[in-house]
Coordinates of C-alpha atoms and ligand atoms in Angstrom, one line a residue:
X1 CA -0.2 0.0 0.0
X2 CA 1.2 3.5 -1.0
X3 CA 2.2 5.8 1.9
X4 CA 0.8 9.2 0.6
X5 CA 1.3 11.5 3.3
X6 CA 5.4 10.5 2.8
X7 CA 5.0 11.2 -0.5
X8 CA 3.0 14.5 0.0
X9 CA 5.5 15.6 2.8
X10 CA 8.6 15.0 0.4
X11 CA 6.8 17.2 -2.4
X12 CA 6.1 19.8 0.0
X13 CA 2.4 19.5 -0.8
X14 CA 1.0 21.1 2.5
X15 CA -2.7 22.0 1.7
X16 CA -4.5 20.2 4.5
X17 CA -8.0 19.6 2.4
X18 CA -5.7 18.3 -1.0
X19 CA -3.8 15.9 1.5
X20 CA -6.9 14.4 2.7
X21 CA -8.6 14.2 -0.8
X22 CA -5.3 12.3 -2.1
X23 CA -5.6 9.9 1.1
X24 CA -9.3 9.2 0.4
X25 CA -8.4 8.4 -3.1
X26 CA -5.5 6.5 -2.7
X27 CA -7.0 4.3 -0.4
X28 CA -10.1 4.0 -2.8
X29 CA -8.0 3.0 -5.7
X30 CA -5.6 0.9 -3.7
X31 CA -2.5 2.5 -5.6
X32 CA 0.7 0.8 -4.7
X33 CA 2.6 4.3 -5.1
X34 CA 1.7 8.0 -4.6
X35 CA 3.8 10.2 -6.6
X36 CA 3.4 14.0 -6.4
X37 CA 4.3 15.9 -9.6
X38 CA 5.7 19.4 -10.8
X39 CA 6.7 20.8 -13.9
X40 CA 10.2 20.3 -12.7
X41 CA 9.7 16.5 -13.1
X42 CA 9.2 16.6 -16.8
X43 CA 12.6 15.7 -17.9
X44 CA 12.6 12.6 -15.7
X45 CA 8.9 11.5 -16.1
X46 CA 10.1 11.8 -19.9
X47 CA 13.2 9.5 -19.2
X48 CA 11.2 7.1 -17.3
X49 CA 8.4 6.9 -20.5
X50 CA 11.1 6.3 -23.1
X51 CA 12.7 3.6 -20.8
X52 CA 8.9 1.9 -20.3
X53 CA 8.1 2.1 -24.3
X54 CA 5.3 4.9 -23.3
X55 CA 7.0 6.9 -25.4
X56 CA 9.0 6.6 -28.4
X57 CA 11.8 9.2 -29.8
X58 CA 10.4 11.7 -32.6
X59 CA 13.8 13.5 -33.2
X60 CA 15.9 15.7 -30.6
X61 CA 13.3 16.5 -27.6
X62 CA 10.4 15.6 -29.1
X63 CA 8.2 12.4 -28.4
X64 CA 5.8 10.0 -30.0
X65 CA 2.6 8.2 -28.2
X66 CA 0.1 6.0 -29.5
X67 CA -3.0 5.3 -27.8
X68 CA -5.3 2.3 -27.5
X69 CA -7.0 1.9 -31.2
X70 CA -10.7 2.5 -29.8
X71 CA -9.7 5.4 -27.6
X72 CA -8.8 8.1 -30.0
X73 CA -11.3 11.2 -29.1
X74 CA -13.6 12.8 -26.3
X75 CA -16.9 10.9 -26.4
X76 CA -19.8 13.1 -26.2
X77 CA -22.3 10.2 -25.6
X78 CA -20.3 9.1 -22.4
X79 CA -19.9 12.6 -20.9
X80 CA -22.0 13.7 -18.4
X81 CA -22.8 17.0 -16.4
X82 CA -24.1 15.6 -12.9
X83 CA -25.4 18.1 -10.4
X84 CA -27.8 18.1 -7.1
X85 CA -30.2 20.1 -8.6
X86 CA -32.4 18.7 -11.9
X87 CA -33.2 22.0 -12.9
X88 CA -29.5 22.5 -14.3
X89 CA -30.6 19.8 -17.1
X90 CA -30.2 21.3 -20.5
X91 CA -30.5 19.6 -24.1
X92 CA -26.7 19.1 -24.3
X93 CA -25.4 18.3 -20.8
X94 CA -26.3 15.0 -20.6
X95 CA -27.3 16.1 -16.8
X96 CA -27.6 13.0 -14.3
X97 CA -28.2 13.3 -10.7
X98 CA -25.2 13.5 -8.8
X99 CA -26.5 11.0 -6.3
X100 CA -26.3 8.2 -8.9
X101 CA -23.2 9.1 -10.5
X102 CA -20.9 9.6 -7.8
X103 CA -21.8 6.1 -6.1
X104 CA -21.2 4.7 -9.8
X105 CA -18.1 6.3 -10.5
X106 CA -16.5 5.4 -7.2
X107 CA -17.6 1.7 -7.6
X108 CA -16.0 1.6 -11.1
X109 CA -12.7 3.3 -9.4
X110 CA -12.8 1.0 -6.4
X111 CA -9.0 -1.2 -6.4
X112 CA -8.4 0.2 -10.3
X113 CA -4.7 1.0 -9.2
X114 CA -3.8 -1.7 -7.4
X115 CA -0.2 -2.6 -8.7
X116 CA -0.1 0.9 -9.9
X117 CA 1.1 4.5 -9.2
X118 CA -1.1 7.3 -8.6
X119 CA 0.0 10.7 -9.8
X120 CA -1.0 13.6 -7.8
X121 CA -1.0 16.7 -10.4
X122 CA -1.6 20.1 -8.7
X123 CA -2.3 22.5 -11.4
X124 CA -3.6 25.9 -12.0
X125 CA -6.0 27.0 -15.0
X126 CA -5.0 30.5 -15.0
X127 CA -2.3 33.1 -15.1
X128 CA -1.0 33.3 -11.5
X129 CA -2.6 36.1 -9.8
X130 CA -5.8 36.3 -12.3
X131 CA -9.0 37.7 -10.6
X132 CA -10.3 34.1 -11.3
X133 CA -7.4 32.1 -9.8
X134 CA -9.8 31.3 -6.9
X135 CA -11.9 28.7 -9.5
X136 CA -8.8 28.0 -11.5
X137 CA -7.1 25.3 -9.1
X138 CA -7.4 21.8 -9.2
X139 CA -5.7 18.6 -8.3
X140 CA -5.7 15.7 -11.1
X141 CA -5.0 12.2 -9.6
X142 CA -4.2 9.9 -12.6
X143 CA -2.8 6.6 -13.3
X144 CA -1.0 7.2 -16.5
X145 CA 2.2 8.7 -16.6
X146 CA 1.6 10.0 -20.7
X147 CA -1.3 12.0 -19.1
X148 CA 0.6 13.6 -16.5
X149 CA 3.3 14.6 -19.4
X150 CA 0.4 16.1 -21.1
X151 CA -1.0 18.1 -17.8
X152 CA 2.9 19.6 -17.7
X153 CA 2.5 20.8 -21.0
X154 CA -1.1 22.2 -21.0
X155 CA -1.3 23.7 -17.5
X156 CA 0.6 24.9 -15.0
X157 CA 1.8 22.1 -13.0
X158 CA 3.0 21.9 -9.0
X159 CA 2.1 22.1 -5.6
X160 CA 2.6 25.9 -5.3
X161 CA -0.4 26.2 -7.0
X162 CA -2.4 24.4 -4.1
X163 CA -0.7 25.1 -1.0
X164 CA -1.6 28.3 -0.6
X165 CA -5.6 28.9 -1.2
X166 CA -7.4 31.4 0.4
X167 CA -10.0 29.0 1.1
X168 CA -7.8 25.6 1.3
X169 CA -10.8 23.4 0.3
X170 CA -11.4 25.4 -3.1
X171 CA -9.6 23.3 -5.6
X172 CA -11.5 21.1 -8.1
X173 CA -10.9 17.4 -7.2
X174 CA -10.2 15.9 -10.8
X175 CA -9.8 12.2 -11.0
X176 CA -9.0 10.1 -13.8
X177 CA -8.9 6.3 -14.0
X178 CA -8.1 4.7 -17.1
X179 CA -9.6 1.0 -16.8
X180 CA -9.0 -1.7 -18.6
X181 CA -8.9 -0.3 -22.1
X182 CA -9.6 -3.5 -24.1
X183 CA -12.7 -4.6 -22.3
X184 CA -14.6 -1.2 -21.9
X185 CA -17.2 -2.4 -24.7
X186 CA -16.4 1.0 -26.4
X187 CA -19.8 1.9 -28.5
X188 CA -21.9 -1.1 -27.6
X189 CA -25.0 -1.2 -25.4
X190 CA -22.3 -2.2 -22.2
X191 CA -20.0 0.7 -22.9
X192 CA -18.3 1.0 -19.4
X193 CA -16.9 4.8 -19.9
X194 CA -18.1 7.5 -17.9
X195 CA -16.8 11.1 -18.4
X196 CA -18.5 13.1 -15.4
X197 CA -18.4 16.3 -13.9
X198 CA -20.2 16.9 -10.7
X199 CA -20.3 20.2 -11.2
X200 CA -21.9 21.6 -8.0
X201 CA -19.6 19.3 -5.8
X202 CA -16.7 20.4 -8.1
X203 CA -15.3 16.8 -8.7
X204 CA -14.3 15.6 -12.1
X205 CA -14.6 11.6 -12.2
X206 CA -13.0 10.5 -15.4
X207 CA -13.2 6.5 -16.2
X208 CA -12.4 4.8 -19.3
X209 CA -9.9 6.5 -21.5
X210 CA -6.3 7.7 -21.4
X211 CA -7.1 10.2 -24.3
X212 CA -7.0 13.8 -24.8
X213 CA -9.9 15.7 -23.4
X214 CA -11.2 12.3 -21.5
X215 CA -7.9 12.1 -19.2
X216 CA -6.4 15.7 -19.5
X217 CA -8.9 17.1 -16.7
X218 CA -7.7 20.4 -16.6
X219 CA -8.2 21.4 -19.8
X220 CA -11.9 20.7 -21.4
X221 CA -13.3 19.3 -18.2
X222 CA -12.3 21.9 -15.6
X223 CA -11.3 24.6 -17.9
X224 CA -14.8 24.5 -19.8
X225 CA -17.3 22.4 -17.9
X226 CA -16.6 23.1 -14.7
X227 CA -15.2 26.5 -15.5
X228 CA -18.7 27.5 -16.8
X229 CA -20.5 26.0 -14.2
X230 CA -18.4 27.9 -11.4
X231 CA -18.9 31.3 -13.7
X232 CA -22.6 31.0 -13.7
X233 CA -22.6 29.9 -10.2
X234 CA -20.4 32.9 -8.8
X235 CA -22.2 35.2 -11.3
X236 CA -18.6 36.3 -12.2
X237 CA -17.2 34.9 -15.4
X238 CA -17.8 32.8 -18.7
X239 CA -15.6 30.0 -19.8
X240 CA -15.8 29.6 -23.6
X241 CA -14.0 27.4 -26.3
X242 CA -12.5 30.4 -27.5
X243 CA -9.1 31.4 -29.3
X244 CA -7.6 34.5 -28.0
X245 CA -5.3 36.7 -30.0
X246 CA -4.0 40.5 -30.1
X247 CA -3.6 42.8 -33.3
X248 CA -1.0 45.3 -32.7
X249 CA -1.2 48.0 -35.2
X250 CA 2.7 49.1 -35.4
X251 CA 1.8 52.9 -36.6
X252 CA -0.6 53.8 -33.8
X253 CA 1.0 51.7 -31.1
X254 CA -2.3 50.3 -30.3
X255 CA -3.4 46.5 -29.6
X256 CA -7.0 45.1 -30.2
X257 CA -7.8 41.7 -28.7
X258 CA -10.2 39.5 -30.4
X259 CA -11.6 36.5 -28.6
X260 CA -14.1 33.9 -30.7
X261 CA -15.6 30.1 -31.1
X262 CA -15.5 28.0 -34.0
X263 CA -17.1 24.6 -34.0
X264 CA -14.3 22.0 -34.7
X265 CA -12.8 21.6 -38.0
X266 CA -13.3 25.1 -38.8
X267 CA -9.5 26.2 -38.4
X268 CA -9.4 27.6 -34.7
X269 CA -5.8 26.9 -34.0
X270 CA -4.9 28.3 -37.7
X271 CA -6.9 31.4 -37.1
X272 CA -5.1 31.8 -33.4
X273 CA -1.7 31.3 -34.8
X274 CA -2.2 33.3 -37.9
X275 CA 0.6 35.8 -39.6
X276 CA -0.5 38.8 -41.5
X277 CA -0.1 38.6 -45.0
X278 CA 3.1 40.2 -46.4
X279 CA 1.4 43.2 -47.9
X280 CA 0.3 43.8 -44.2
X281 CA 3.2 42.9 -42.0
X282 CA 5.1 46.0 -42.1
X283 CA 2.1 47.7 -40.0
X284 CA 0.4 45.0 -38.0
X285 CA 1.3 41.8 -35.9
X286 CA -0.6 39.3 -34.4
X287 CA 0.0 37.8 -31.3
X288 CA -1.3 34.3 -29.8
X289 CA -3.3 34.0 -26.2
X290 CA -4.6 30.9 -26.7
X291 CA -6.2 28.8 -29.4
X292 CA -9.4 26.6 -27.6
X293 CA -10.2 28.4 -24.1
X294 CA -10.6 31.7 -22.9
X295 CA -12.2 33.0 -19.6
X296 CA -14.2 36.3 -19.7
X297 CA -15.0 38.7 -16.9
X298 CA -15.6 42.3 -16.2
X299 CA -12.6 44.0 -15.0
X300 CA -13.8 46.0 -11.5
X301 CA -11.3 49.2 -12.2
X302 CA -11.9 49.7 -16.1
X303 CA -15.3 48.1 -16.4
X304 CA -14.2 46.6 -19.6
X305 CA -14.7 42.9 -20.5
X306 CA -11.3 41.4 -20.1
X307 CA -10.3 37.9 -21.4
X308 CA -7.5 35.2 -20.7
X309 CA -6.3 31.6 -21.8
X310 CA -6.5 29.3 -18.6
X311 CA -4.2 26.9 -20.6
X312 CA -0.4 26.6 -20.7
X313 CA -0.4 24.7 -24.2
X314 CA -1.6 23.6 -27.4
X315 CA -3.3 20.6 -28.0
X316 CA -3.8 20.8 -31.9
X317 CA -5.3 18.8 -34.1
X318 CA -2.1 17.6 -36.6
X319 CA -4.1 16.8 -40.0
X320 CA -3.7 19.5 -42.4
X321 CA -1.0 21.3 -40.6
X322 CA 1.4 22.4 -43.0
X323 CA 3.7 25.3 -44.2
X324 CA 0.9 27.3 -45.9
X325 CA -2.0 26.3 -43.4
X326 CA -0.1 26.9 -40.0
X327 CA 3.8 27.6 -40.3
X328 CA 3.8 28.9 -36.6
X329 CA 2.4 25.8 -36.0
X330 CA 5.2 23.8 -37.3
X331 CA 7.6 26.1 -35.5
X332 CA 6.1 25.5 -32.2
X333 CA 6.7 21.6 -32.3
X334 CA 9.9 21.8 -34.0
X335 CA 12.8 19.7 -32.5
X336 CA 14.0 20.6 -29.0
X337 CA 10.5 22.0 -27.9
X338 CA 9.5 19.0 -25.7
X339 CA 6.3 18.5 -28.2
X340 CA 4.5 15.1 -27.6
X341 CA 2.9 13.7 -30.8
X342 CA 0.0 11.3 -30.7
X343 CA -1.3 8.9 -33.4
X344 CA 0.2 10.5 -36.2
X345 CA 2.4 8.1 -38.5
X346 CA 5.6 7.2 -37.0
X347 CA 9.0 6.0 -38.5
X348 CA 11.1 4.5 -35.8
X349 CA 14.2 4.0 -37.8
X350 CA 14.4 7.8 -38.5
X351 CA 12.6 9.2 -35.7
X352 CA 10.1 11.0 -38.1
X353 CA 6.4 11.7 -38.0
X354 CA 4.0 12.3 -40.6
X355 CA 0.2 13.2 -41.0
X356 CA -2.1 13.8 -43.9
X357 CA -1.5 17.3 -45.1
X358 CA 2.0 17.9 -43.8
X359 CA 2.8 17.3 -47.3
X360 CA 0.4 16.7 -50.2
X361 CA 1.9 13.3 -50.6
X362 CA 3.2 10.8 -47.7
X363 CA 6.7 9.9 -47.8
X364 CA 7.9 8.3 -51.2
X365 CA 10.3 5.5 -49.5
X366 CA 7.6 3.7 -47.0
X367 CA 10.8 2.2 -45.4
X368 CA 10.1 2.1 -41.7
X369 CA 7.0 4.2 -41.7
X370 CA 4.3 2.8 -39.3
X371 CA 0.6 3.6 -39.5
X372 CA -1.1 5.3 -36.4
X373 CA -1.7 2.0 -34.9
X374 CA 1.9 0.6 -35.2
X375 CA 1.2 -1.3 -38.5
X376 CA 4.3 -1.0 -41.4
X377 CA 3.2 0.8 -44.3
X378 CA 5.1 -1.5 -46.6
X379 CA 2.9 -4.2 -45.6
X380 CA -0.7 -2.9 -47.0
X381 CA -2.3 -4.5 -49.5
X382 CA -2.1 -2.7 -53.0
X383 CA -4.9 -0.3 -53.0
X384 CA -5.2 0.5 -49.3
X385 CA -5.2 4.0 -49.0
X386 CA -6.5 4.1 -45.2
X387 CA -5.1 7.3 -43.5
X388 CA -1.4 6.9 -42.3
X389 CA -2.1 9.1 -39.2
X390 CA -5.8 8.8 -37.1
X391 CA -7.6 12.0 -38.0
X392 CA -7.7 13.0 -34.6
X393 CA -4.0 12.7 -34.2
X394 CA -2.5 15.7 -32.1
X395 CA 0.7 17.6 -31.1
X396 CA 1.0 19.0 -27.1
X397 CA 3.4 21.7 -26.9
X398 CA 3.5 24.6 -24.5
X399 CA 2.7 28.2 -25.1
X400 CA 6.5 29.3 -24.9
X401 CA 6.9 27.5 -28.1
X402 CA 4.8 29.2 -29.7
X403 CA 7.1 32.1 -32.0
X404 CA 4.2 34.6 -31.9
X405 CA 3.1 34.2 -28.1
X406 CA 1.8 37.3 -26.9
X407 CA 4.4 39.1 -24.3
X408 CA 1.7 39.3 -21.8
X409 CA 0.4 36.1 -22.3
X410 CA 1.4 35.4 -18.8
X411 CA 0.2 38.6 -16.9
X412 CA -2.5 38.5 -14.2
X413 CA -4.4 41.2 -15.8
X414 CA -5.6 39.4 -18.6
X415 CA -6.6 41.8 -21.8
X416 CA -9.2 44.0 -22.7
X417 CA -11.8 42.4 -25.0
X418 CA -12.5 44.7 -28.3
X419 CA -14.4 42.0 -30.4
X420 CA -16.0 38.6 -30.0
X421 CA -16.6 36.2 -33.2
X422 CA -18.3 32.9 -34.3
X423 CA -17.5 31.4 -37.3
X424 CA -18.3 27.8 -38.7
X425 CA -17.6 26.2 -41.9
X426 CA -20.3 27.3 -44.3
X427 CA -20.5 26.8 -48.1
X428 CA -23.1 29.4 -48.9
X429 CA -25.2 32.2 -47.2
X430 CA -22.4 33.4 -44.7
X431 CA -20.7 36.1 -45.8
X432 CA -17.2 36.9 -45.4
X433 CA -17.9 38.8 -42.1
X434 CA -21.1 40.5 -40.5
X435 CA -20.7 42.8 -37.7
X436 CA -23.2 42.8 -34.9
X437 CA -23.3 46.0 -32.7
X438 CA -26.0 44.8 -30.3
X439 CA -25.5 42.6 -27.3
X440 CA -28.8 40.5 -27.8
X441 CA -28.0 40.4 -31.6
X442 CA -24.5 39.1 -31.0
X443 CA -25.7 36.4 -28.2
X444 CA -28.5 35.4 -30.8
X445 CA -26.0 34.7 -33.0
X446 CA -23.6 32.8 -30.9
X447 CA -26.5 30.7 -29.8
X448 CA -27.4 29.9 -33.6
X449 CA -23.8 29.2 -34.4
X450 CA -23.1 25.9 -36.5
X451 CA -21.2 24.1 -38.9
X452 CA -22.2 22.2 -41.6
X453 CA -22.7 18.3 -41.1
X454 CA -19.9 16.7 -42.3
X455 CA -22.0 13.9 -43.8
X456 CA -25.0 14.4 -45.6
X457 CA -26.5 11.8 -44.0
X458 CA -25.7 13.8 -40.6
X459 CA -28.7 16.3 -41.3
X460 CA -30.6 17.8 -43.7
X461 CA -28.9 19.8 -46.8
X462 CA -28.2 23.5 -46.0
X463 CA -29.0 22.7 -42.3
X464 CA -26.2 23.0 -39.6
X465 CA -25.2 21.1 -36.9
X466 CA -25.6 23.9 -34.5
X467 CA -23.2 24.3 -31.6
X468 CA -24.2 27.3 -29.6
X469 CA -21.0 29.2 -28.8
X470 CA -19.0 26.4 -30.1
X471 CA -19.7 24.8 -26.7
X472 CA -22.3 22.0 -27.2
X473 CA -19.9 19.6 -26.2
X474 CA -19.4 21.8 -23.2
X475 CA -22.5 22.9 -21.8
X476 CA -23.0 22.5 -18.0
X477 CA -25.9 23.7 -17.7
X478 CA -29.4 24.8 -19.0
X479 CA -28.9 26.9 -22.4
X480 CA -31.6 29.2 -21.4
X481 CA -29.9 30.0 -18.1
X482 CA -26.3 30.3 -20.2
X483 CA -27.8 32.7 -22.5
X484 CA -29.1 34.8 -19.4
X485 CA -25.6 34.6 -17.8
X486 CA -24.1 35.3 -21.3
X487 CA -26.2 38.6 -21.4
X488 CA -25.3 39.7 -17.9
X489 CA -21.8 39.2 -17.9
X490 CA -21.1 40.9 -21.2
X491 CA -23.9 43.1 -20.7
X492 CA -21.9 44.9 -17.5
X493 CA -19.2 45.9 -19.1
X494 CA -19.2 49.9 -19.9
X495 CA -17.8 49.6 -23.4
X496 CA -19.3 46.9 -25.2
X497 CA -17.3 44.6 -27.1
X498 CA -18.3 44.3 -31.0
X499 CA -19.5 40.7 -32.0
X500 CA -19.1 39.4 -35.6
X501 CA -19.7 36.1 -37.7
X502 CA -17.2 35.2 -40.1
X503 CA -16.7 32.7 -42.8
X504 CA -13.7 31.6 -44.5
X505 CA -15.6 28.7 -46.3
X506 CA -17.9 30.2 -49.0
X507 CA -17.6 28.0 -52.0
X508 CA -18.6 28.2 -56.0
X509 CA -22.0 26.5 -56.3
X510 CA -20.5 24.9 -59.6
X511 CA -16.9 23.9 -59.4
X512 CA -16.5 24.3 -55.8
X513 CA -13.6 26.5 -55.4
X514 CA -13.2 28.7 -52.2
X515 CA -14.4 32.4 -53.0
X516 CA -12.0 33.6 -49.9
X517 CA -8.1 32.5 -49.8
X518 CA -8.2 32.0 -46.6
X519 CA -5.5 31.7 -43.8
X520 CA -3.2 34.9 -43.4
X521 CA -5.8 37.0 -45.1
X522 CA -8.4 36.5 -42.7
X523 CA -6.7 39.2 -40.8
X524 CA -8.2 41.6 -43.6
X525 CA -12.2 41.0 -42.2
X526 CA -10.5 41.3 -38.8
X527 CA -8.8 44.6 -39.1
X528 CA -11.9 46.0 -40.8
X529 CA -14.0 45.1 -37.4
X530 CA -11.7 47.2 -35.6
X531 CA -12.0 50.0 -37.6
X532 CA -16.2 49.7 -37.6
X533 CA -15.7 49.5 -33.7
X534 CA -13.4 52.5 -33.6
X535 CA -15.8 54.5 -36.4
X536 CA -13.4 54.8 -38.9
X537 CA -15.7 52.7 -41.5
X538 CA -19.3 52.1 -41.7
X539 CA -20.0 49.5 -43.5
X540 CA -23.3 48.8 -45.1
X541 CA -26.1 47.6 -42.9
X542 CA -28.1 44.3 -43.4
X543 CA -30.9 42.4 -41.8
X544 CA -28.4 40.2 -40.2
X545 CA -25.4 42.7 -39.4
X546 CA -22.9 45.3 -40.6
X547 CA -20.9 43.9 -43.8
X548 CA -17.7 45.8 -45.3
X549 CA -17.9 47.8 -48.5
X550 CA -15.4 46.7 -51.0
X551 CA -13.7 50.0 -50.7
X552 CA -13.4 49.8 -46.9
X553 CA -11.3 45.9 -47.0
X554 CA -7.6 46.3 -47.4
X555 CA -7.3 44.1 -50.4
X556 CA -3.9 45.1 -51.9
X557 CA -2.1 41.6 -52.5
X558 CA -5.4 39.6 -52.3
X559 CA -6.0 36.9 -55.3
X560 CA -10.1 37.4 -55.9
X561 CA -12.3 38.1 -58.7
X562 CA -14.4 40.7 -58.4
X563 CA -17.4 38.4 -58.6
X564 CA -16.4 36.2 -56.0
X565 CA -15.8 39.1 -54.1
X566 CA -19.4 40.8 -54.7
X567 CA -20.7 37.1 -53.3
X568 CA -18.9 37.3 -50.2
X569 CA -19.7 40.6 -49.5
X570 CA -23.4 40.0 -50.1
X571 CA -26.6 38.4 -48.3
X572 CA -28.8 36.0 -50.2
X573 CA -32.1 36.8 -48.7
X574 CA -33.5 33.6 -49.4
X575 CA -31.4 31.3 -48.1
X576 CA -31.3 33.4 -44.8
X577 CA -35.3 33.3 -44.6
X578 CA -34.7 29.4 -44.7
X579 CA -32.2 29.6 -42.0
X580 CA -34.7 31.7 -40.0
X581 CA -36.8 28.7 -39.6
X582 CA -34.3 26.2 -38.8
X583 CA -33.2 28.7 -35.9
X584 CA -36.4 29.1 -34.7
X585 CA -36.9 25.6 -34.0
X586 CA -33.0 25.0 -32.7
X587 CA -34.0 27.7 -30.0
X588 CA -37.5 26.5 -29.3
X589 CA -36.1 23.5 -27.4
X590 CA -34.2 25.6 -24.9
X591 CA -35.9 26.1 -21.7
X592 CA -35.9 29.6 -20.1
X593 CA -34.5 31.3 -23.3
X594 CA -34.3 35.2 -22.3
X595 CA -36.9 37.3 -24.1
X596 CA -33.9 39.7 -25.3
X597 CA -32.7 36.9 -27.4
X598 CA -36.6 36.0 -29.0
X599 CA -36.6 39.4 -29.7
X600 CA -33.4 39.4 -31.2
X601 CA -34.8 36.5 -33.3
X602 CA -37.8 38.2 -34.4
X603 CA -35.9 41.5 -35.3
X604 CA -33.5 39.6 -37.8
X605 CA -36.9 37.7 -39.4
X606 CA -38.7 40.8 -39.9
X607 CA -35.8 42.5 -41.0
X608 CA -35.3 39.9 -43.7
X609 CA -39.0 39.9 -44.5
X610 CA -39.0 43.3 -45.2
X611 CA -35.6 43.6 -47.5
X612 CA -37.4 40.2 -49.5
X613 CA -40.5 42.5 -50.1
X614 CA -38.3 45.4 -51.1
X615 CA -38.1 46.0 -54.8
X616 CA -35.0 45.2 -56.2
X617 CA -32.5 47.9 -56.4
Ligands
OXD701 C1 -11.3 19.7 -28.1 C2 -10.1 20.0 -27.9 O1 -11.7 18.5 -28.2 O2 -9.5 21.2 -27.8 O3 -12.2 20.5 -28.6 O4 -9.3 18.9 -27.7
MN702 MN1 -11.5 22.6 -28.4

């Protein structure tokens, strides 16, 4: 049996509430050993993981890992938010009573660490000293060394982050037990996996995976689900799946901050790491704060909306990351960065890694190459063109490795937010950008955010898979209450951020080409948005927001035809009227949706009707 007190004494883990929690779980799981971790243990843990074969070398100072082949992504169906109040049930949070979930999870975890080590990972999901730090401390207990190594990259880790809490009990209890991955019945009626956040007890209990958001509990379970619940419960803040960037104007010396949500596979990491286009690089610099999570609150002193990235790293999707889509990401995962790759293709002979879209063609010489499951590519049957890397394969690297990391990313203050943007992957209807300068209409727009269903079978043609504020998988309480809270937090700011909806993905209906070149050029509509907020341009008012005129967009050096430009700067009223019908059904599912949101919906619908009746110009 482990001696948790000895381990905690040695590591200087002094918080009495944390110590009691660690003792409780060491006993319940029957762990043989307890080890308290800090970021300074990284090199030793890497060596141990290499020696144990859990990691393999991927060039100098980079590592490769492979997960169990059925354990490769978050599982939304197996994810539950439990509380003691049935009123917390929403459409998306798979609510269950805490009284049912806690005993169930404890029974699955009982005795599960016999013969194993229980790692104790104290962490902070905030820049130290931030006003939201009281909600950001946690202690993850995990049975998996590679999970520890990921946590060290994705969060600030060490006993110092929990030792001096004002309220010693105010840390999130985050317990991760992997279970016997081969016998969990993945995807069957007898699925044993449970990923539960007991939100009103600030306890996260995840059983049955060692992958990504299922296992790194600081990131999604705490940073988003628990954070969202705490933000609402305290009435103090929002925890959102948003990227956060700064745009610095070297001519005026001013910096603007934009955050925003995009459903997965809509290019959020690429946007967050964007370099300015060559023609604008002399004047503007884009800096990176984060690509996945932002917590937002109103700063008491200035009365402005502020934001910060609670994470300490990037857990990026590898697929399609290359010199054109995201050169910044490639530099962030270069040799010497300590990056861990998971489920990409790997060549143990040369220690190289590869994923679909890294280069137009896979390596021509397949000698030594293994696919993400470890099978030699050379042994494939002719015509087998299954991907070498898993589509959800990832790289994990710390923020300091990102070449354009903002100089103040670690500042306790956070940064003032000028604009909040939403964007999905939409092949028609959505213009390049439409700005919304009304809070309720902005929140309404976020609530009706969606992306095209990936496969036609998933939905009706032209209908989006709605993903409110890109938080659908992370909703922690009822959507109507969420909308109310969003209106209240942002509404309390003295200077309102401007909202906008962006779309880089409109296509030509005939030949399918993208109308807007995307990537670095996406800075241009964002600069227009800032100018609009400052009153330097006026745009053109439409029923669904303000869109730029051709003359207002900085277009020098952009390759786009006048016809394509017209299309992305115009509103297809008939398609929009169809969309309004879908939105009405979507919103109607949610209880307690604030009247302001319904009013915004009716305003937009009425303006579209008026436009449809207006004689053509
Ligand atoms: C996610 C992630 O699953 O960021 O959204 O990993
Ligand atoms: Mn995410």
